[in-house]
Short mmCIF file of C-alpha atoms in Angstrom, two decimals:
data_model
loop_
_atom_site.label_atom_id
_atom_site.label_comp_id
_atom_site.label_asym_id
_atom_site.label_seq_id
_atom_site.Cartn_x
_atom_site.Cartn_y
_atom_site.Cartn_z
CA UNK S 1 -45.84 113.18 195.12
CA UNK S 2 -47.38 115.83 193.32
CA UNK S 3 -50.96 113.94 192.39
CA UNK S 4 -51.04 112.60 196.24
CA UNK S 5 -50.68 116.44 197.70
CA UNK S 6 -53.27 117.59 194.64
CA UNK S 7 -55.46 114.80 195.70
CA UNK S 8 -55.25 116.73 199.33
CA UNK S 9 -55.53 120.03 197.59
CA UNK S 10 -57.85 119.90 194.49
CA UNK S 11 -58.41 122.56 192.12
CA UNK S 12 -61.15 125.52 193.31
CA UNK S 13 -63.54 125.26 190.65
CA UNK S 14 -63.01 128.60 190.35
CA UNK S 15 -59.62 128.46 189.83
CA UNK S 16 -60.30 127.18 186.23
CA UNK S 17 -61.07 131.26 185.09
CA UNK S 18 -60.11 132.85 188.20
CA UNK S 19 -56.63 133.89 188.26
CA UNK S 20 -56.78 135.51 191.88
CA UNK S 21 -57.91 131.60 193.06
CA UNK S 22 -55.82 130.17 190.88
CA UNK S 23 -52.46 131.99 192.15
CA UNK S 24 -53.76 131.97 195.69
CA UNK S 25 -54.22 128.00 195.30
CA UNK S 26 -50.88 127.43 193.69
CA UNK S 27 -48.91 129.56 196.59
CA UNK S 28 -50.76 127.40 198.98
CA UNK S 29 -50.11 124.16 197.44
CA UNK S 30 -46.53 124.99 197.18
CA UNK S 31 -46.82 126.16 200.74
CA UNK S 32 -47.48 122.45 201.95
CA UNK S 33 -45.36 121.08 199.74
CA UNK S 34 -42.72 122.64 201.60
CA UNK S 35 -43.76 122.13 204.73
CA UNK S 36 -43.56 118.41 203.75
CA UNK S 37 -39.87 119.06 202.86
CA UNK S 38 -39.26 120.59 206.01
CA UNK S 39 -40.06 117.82 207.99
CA UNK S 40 -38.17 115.33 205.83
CA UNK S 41 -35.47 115.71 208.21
CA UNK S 42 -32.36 117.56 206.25
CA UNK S 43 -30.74 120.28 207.18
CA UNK S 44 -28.45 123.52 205.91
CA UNK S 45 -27.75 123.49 202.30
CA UNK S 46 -29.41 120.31 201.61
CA UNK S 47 -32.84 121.65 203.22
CA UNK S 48 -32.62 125.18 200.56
CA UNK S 49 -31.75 123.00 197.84
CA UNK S 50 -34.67 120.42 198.24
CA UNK S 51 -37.07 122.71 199.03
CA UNK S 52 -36.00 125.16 196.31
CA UNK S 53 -36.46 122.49 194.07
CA UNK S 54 -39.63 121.07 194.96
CA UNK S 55 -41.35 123.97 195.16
CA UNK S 56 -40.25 124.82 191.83
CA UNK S 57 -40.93 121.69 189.80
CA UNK S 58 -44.60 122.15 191.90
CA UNK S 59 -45.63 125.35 190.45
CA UNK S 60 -43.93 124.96 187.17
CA UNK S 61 -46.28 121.17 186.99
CA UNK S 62 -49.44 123.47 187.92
CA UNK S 63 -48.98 126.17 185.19
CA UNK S 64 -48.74 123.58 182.90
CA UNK S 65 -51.59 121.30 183.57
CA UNK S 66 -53.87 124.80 183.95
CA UNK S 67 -52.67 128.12 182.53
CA UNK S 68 -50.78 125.77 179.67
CA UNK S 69 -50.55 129.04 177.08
CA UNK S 70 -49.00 130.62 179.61
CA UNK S 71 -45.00 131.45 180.33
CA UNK S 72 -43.19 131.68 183.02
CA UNK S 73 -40.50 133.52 185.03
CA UNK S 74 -39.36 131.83 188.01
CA UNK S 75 -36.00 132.38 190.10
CA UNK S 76 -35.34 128.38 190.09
CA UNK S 77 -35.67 127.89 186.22
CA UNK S 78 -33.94 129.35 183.20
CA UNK S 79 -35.77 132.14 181.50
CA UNK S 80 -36.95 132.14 178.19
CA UNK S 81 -36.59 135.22 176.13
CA UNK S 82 -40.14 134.36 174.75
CA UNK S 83 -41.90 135.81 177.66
CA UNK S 84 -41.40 139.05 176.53
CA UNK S 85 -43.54 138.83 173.93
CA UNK S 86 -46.36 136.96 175.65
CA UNK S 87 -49.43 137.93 176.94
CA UNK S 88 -49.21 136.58 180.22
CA UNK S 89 -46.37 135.66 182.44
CA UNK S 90 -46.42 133.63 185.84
CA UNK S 91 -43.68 135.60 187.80
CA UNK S 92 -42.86 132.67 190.77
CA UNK S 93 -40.41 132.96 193.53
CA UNK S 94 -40.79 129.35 194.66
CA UNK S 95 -38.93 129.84 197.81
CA UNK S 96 -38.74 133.09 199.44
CA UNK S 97 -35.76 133.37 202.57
CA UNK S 98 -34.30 130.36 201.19
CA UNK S 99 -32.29 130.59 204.68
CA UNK S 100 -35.11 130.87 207.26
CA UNK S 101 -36.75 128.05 205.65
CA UNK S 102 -33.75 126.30 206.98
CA UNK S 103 -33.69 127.49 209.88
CA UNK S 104 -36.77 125.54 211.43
CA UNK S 105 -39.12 126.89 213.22
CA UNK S 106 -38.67 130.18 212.04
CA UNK S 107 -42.12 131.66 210.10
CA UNK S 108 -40.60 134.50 207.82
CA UNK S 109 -40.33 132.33 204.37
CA UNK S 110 -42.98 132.68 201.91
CA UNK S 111 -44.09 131.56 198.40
CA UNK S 112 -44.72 134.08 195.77
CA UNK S 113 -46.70 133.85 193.01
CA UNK S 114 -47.95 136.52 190.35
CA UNK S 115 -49.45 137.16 186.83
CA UNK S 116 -48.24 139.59 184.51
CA UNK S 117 -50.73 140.74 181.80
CA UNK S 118 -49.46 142.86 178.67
CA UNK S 119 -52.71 144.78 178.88
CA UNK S 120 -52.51 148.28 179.94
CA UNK S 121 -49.21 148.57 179.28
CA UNK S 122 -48.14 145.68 181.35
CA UNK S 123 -48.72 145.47 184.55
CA UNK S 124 -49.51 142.85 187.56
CA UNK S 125 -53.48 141.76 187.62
CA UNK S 126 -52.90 138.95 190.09
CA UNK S 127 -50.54 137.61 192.64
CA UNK S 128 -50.55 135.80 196.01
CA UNK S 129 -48.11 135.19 199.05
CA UNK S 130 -48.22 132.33 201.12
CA UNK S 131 -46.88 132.16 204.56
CA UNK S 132 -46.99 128.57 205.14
CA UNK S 133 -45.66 129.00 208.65
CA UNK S 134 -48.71 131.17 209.24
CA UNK S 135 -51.21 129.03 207.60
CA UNK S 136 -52.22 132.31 205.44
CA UNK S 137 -52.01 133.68 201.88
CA UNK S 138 -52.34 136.72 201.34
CA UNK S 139 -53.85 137.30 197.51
CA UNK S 140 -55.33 140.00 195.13
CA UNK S 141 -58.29 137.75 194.92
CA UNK S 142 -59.72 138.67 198.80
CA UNK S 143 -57.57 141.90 199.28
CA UNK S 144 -55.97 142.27 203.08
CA UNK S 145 -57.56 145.11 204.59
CA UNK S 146 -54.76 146.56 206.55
CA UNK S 147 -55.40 147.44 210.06
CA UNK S 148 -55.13 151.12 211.29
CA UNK S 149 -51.21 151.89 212.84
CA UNK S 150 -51.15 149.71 216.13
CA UNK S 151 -47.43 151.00 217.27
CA UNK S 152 -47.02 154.71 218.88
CA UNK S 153 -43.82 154.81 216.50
CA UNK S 154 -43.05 154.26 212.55
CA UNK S 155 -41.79 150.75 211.87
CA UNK S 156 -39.63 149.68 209.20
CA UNK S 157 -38.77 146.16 208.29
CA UNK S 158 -35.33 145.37 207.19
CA UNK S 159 -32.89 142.21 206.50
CA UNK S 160 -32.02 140.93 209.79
CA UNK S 161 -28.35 140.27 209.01
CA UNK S 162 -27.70 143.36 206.95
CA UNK S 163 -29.56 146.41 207.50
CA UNK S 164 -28.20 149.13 205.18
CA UNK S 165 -27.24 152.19 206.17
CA UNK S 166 -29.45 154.59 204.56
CA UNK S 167 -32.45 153.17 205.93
CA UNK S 168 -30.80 153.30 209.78
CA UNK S 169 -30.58 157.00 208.51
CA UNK S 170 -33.99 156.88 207.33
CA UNK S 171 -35.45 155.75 210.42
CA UNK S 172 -33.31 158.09 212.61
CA UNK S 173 -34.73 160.93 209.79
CA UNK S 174 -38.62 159.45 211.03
CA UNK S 175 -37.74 158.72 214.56
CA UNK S 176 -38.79 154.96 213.44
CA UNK S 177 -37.14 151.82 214.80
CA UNK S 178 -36.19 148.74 212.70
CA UNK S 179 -37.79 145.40 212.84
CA UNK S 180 -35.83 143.13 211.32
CA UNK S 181 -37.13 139.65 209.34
CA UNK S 182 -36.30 137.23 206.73
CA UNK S 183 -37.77 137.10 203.02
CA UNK S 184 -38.67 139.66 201.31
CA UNK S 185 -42.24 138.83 201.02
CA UNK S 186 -42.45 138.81 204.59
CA UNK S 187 -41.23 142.05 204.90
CA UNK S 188 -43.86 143.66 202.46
CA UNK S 189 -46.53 141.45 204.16
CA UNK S 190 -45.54 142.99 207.76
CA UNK S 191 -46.75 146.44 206.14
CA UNK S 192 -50.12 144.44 205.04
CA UNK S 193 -50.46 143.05 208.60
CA UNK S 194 -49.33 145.99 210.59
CA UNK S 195 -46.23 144.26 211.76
CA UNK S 196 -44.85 146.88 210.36
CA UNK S 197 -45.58 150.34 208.29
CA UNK S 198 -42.76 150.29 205.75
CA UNK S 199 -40.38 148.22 203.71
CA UNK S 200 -37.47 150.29 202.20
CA UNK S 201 -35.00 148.12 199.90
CA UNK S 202 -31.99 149.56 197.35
CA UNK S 203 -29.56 146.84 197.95
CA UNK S 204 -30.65 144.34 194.86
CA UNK S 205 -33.57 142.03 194.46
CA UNK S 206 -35.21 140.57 191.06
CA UNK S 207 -38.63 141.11 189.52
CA UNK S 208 -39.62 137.32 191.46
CA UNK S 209 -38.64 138.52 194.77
CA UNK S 210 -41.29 141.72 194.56
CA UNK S 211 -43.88 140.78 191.84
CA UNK S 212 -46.28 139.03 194.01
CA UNK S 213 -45.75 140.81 196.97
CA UNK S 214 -46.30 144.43 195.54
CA UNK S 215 -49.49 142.96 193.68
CA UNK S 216 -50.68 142.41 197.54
CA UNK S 217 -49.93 145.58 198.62
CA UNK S 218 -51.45 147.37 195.69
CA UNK S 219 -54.65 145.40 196.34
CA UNK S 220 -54.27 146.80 199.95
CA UNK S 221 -54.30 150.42 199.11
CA UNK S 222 -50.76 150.62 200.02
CA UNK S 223 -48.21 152.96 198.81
CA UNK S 224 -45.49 151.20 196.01
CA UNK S 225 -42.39 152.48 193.90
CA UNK S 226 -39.06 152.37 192.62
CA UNK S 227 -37.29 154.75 195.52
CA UNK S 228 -37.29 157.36 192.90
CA UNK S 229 -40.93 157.16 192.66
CA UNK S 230 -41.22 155.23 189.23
CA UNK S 231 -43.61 152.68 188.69
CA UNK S 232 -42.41 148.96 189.70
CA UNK S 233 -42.68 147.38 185.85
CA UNK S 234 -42.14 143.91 185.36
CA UNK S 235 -41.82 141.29 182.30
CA UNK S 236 -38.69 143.11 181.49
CA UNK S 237 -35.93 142.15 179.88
CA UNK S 238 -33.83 142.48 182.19
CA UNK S 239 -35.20 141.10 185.39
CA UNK S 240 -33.13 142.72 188.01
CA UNK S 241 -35.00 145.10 190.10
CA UNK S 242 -32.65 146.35 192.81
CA UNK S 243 -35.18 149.00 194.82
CA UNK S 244 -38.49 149.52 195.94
CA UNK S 245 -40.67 151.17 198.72
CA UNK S 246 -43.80 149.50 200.34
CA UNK S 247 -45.46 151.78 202.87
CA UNK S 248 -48.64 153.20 204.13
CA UNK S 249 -49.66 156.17 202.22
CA UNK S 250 -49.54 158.82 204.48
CA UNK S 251 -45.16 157.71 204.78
CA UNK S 252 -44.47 158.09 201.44
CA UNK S 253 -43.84 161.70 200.53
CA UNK S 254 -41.70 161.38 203.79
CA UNK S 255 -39.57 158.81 202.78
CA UNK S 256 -39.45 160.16 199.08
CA UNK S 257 -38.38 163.12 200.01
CA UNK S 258 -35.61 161.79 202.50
CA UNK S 259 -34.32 159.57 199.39
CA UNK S 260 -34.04 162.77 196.63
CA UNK S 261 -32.10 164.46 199.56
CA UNK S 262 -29.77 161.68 200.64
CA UNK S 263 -29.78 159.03 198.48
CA UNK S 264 -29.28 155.45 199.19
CA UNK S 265 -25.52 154.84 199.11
#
């Protein structure tokens, strides 16, 4: 299965150096791969579990056949304490809104896929997020150039089952309405895409369901933190990563400020 859809999808040449094409490639590939899934015909829990796991044995295949001295962190696999003392780390989130992907024909699932570097301190150099849906990755290779504000109002994109509180507060704070979606990928792509002008999250996530994304929206020129204004690190020990902010620049002291008054509980 995997040689037939490579055979589809070869290698960029450039992807051999090029770890913006390389990552951008991968997400892609993955992409069909689950579109391919989706069309097998299951449904509910079998449909997240098969496509969780193809999309995982995929991109875990591809680092090995062409980043080999790489590791990786991926939310599907079991992590290896060795990462932390590589020099570079594939941070994957195979299958992003495990339950929209379900949920055919909804669009908001994505593939995430980033590179860690220990240079600099460690930080992201490369990342991509496919929306297969869309038939469009988004990658650090070609940064999005996000389009000036479209709506007469702020936007913020939140879960569409479980908005929490703060951020209802938050918007009332900004006179902002919500605009609620699936994955979190998505939801930082909406501020790339001007779907929307702000993702605000404190209720839990992992380094895999941000890495890739925020490596977008860095390569955007968009605004990115912890929601006390710390840097977003990765390759930690400890992967969980419960809070971040994506916005256009001009929000963020707003929504800063809002979050040293009021908090997040």
């Amino acid at each position: 299965m995997i040689d037939a859809l490579l055979a589809k999808h070869p290698l960029p040449e450039a992807a051999a150096t090029d770890d913006h094409v390389f990552a951008t490639w991968a997400a892609t590939v993955a992409g069909e791969r689950l579109l391919q899934v989706r069309a097998e015909g299951l449904e509910g829990k079998a449909l997240k579990d098969a496509g969780d796991a193809a999309a995982h044995d995929l991109l875990m295949e591809l680092v090995a056949r062409y980043r080999p001295e790489d590791d990786v962190l991926s939310e599907e696999g079991k992590d290896n304490p060795n990462r932390l003392l590589a020099d570079r780390v594939w941070i994957i989130d195979p299958l992003d809104g495990t339950r929209e992907f379900s949920e055919p024909p909804r669009d908001d699932w994505a593939v995430h896929v980033a590179l860690w570097s220990s240079a600099d301190n460690g930080t992201l150099v490369a990342g991509a997020v496919a929306q297969p849906v869309l038939g469009e990755t988004f990658n650090t290779g070609a940064a999005p150039v996000v389009p000036p504000r479209s709506a007469p109002k702020v936007r913020i994109a939140v879960s569409r089952s479980r908005p929490p509180a703060f951020v209802e507060a938050l918007a009332a704070a900004l006179d902002a309405e919500l605009v609620p979606m699936g994955s979190a990928g998505v939801k930082m792509m909406s501020v790339v895409r001007d779907v929307a002008d702000a993702y605000v999250h404190a209720g839990g996530q992992y380094e895999w369901d941000s890495a890739a994304p925020v490596a977008v929206a860095r390569a955007a020129g968009l605004f990115t933190s912890r929601v006390d204004g710390s840097e977003l690190r990765y390759n930690q020990a400890d992967v969980y990563l419960p809070d971040l902010i994506v916005c256009r620049p001009e929000l963020a002291e707003d929504i800063l400020a809002f979050i040293a008054e009021h908090g997040t509980d």
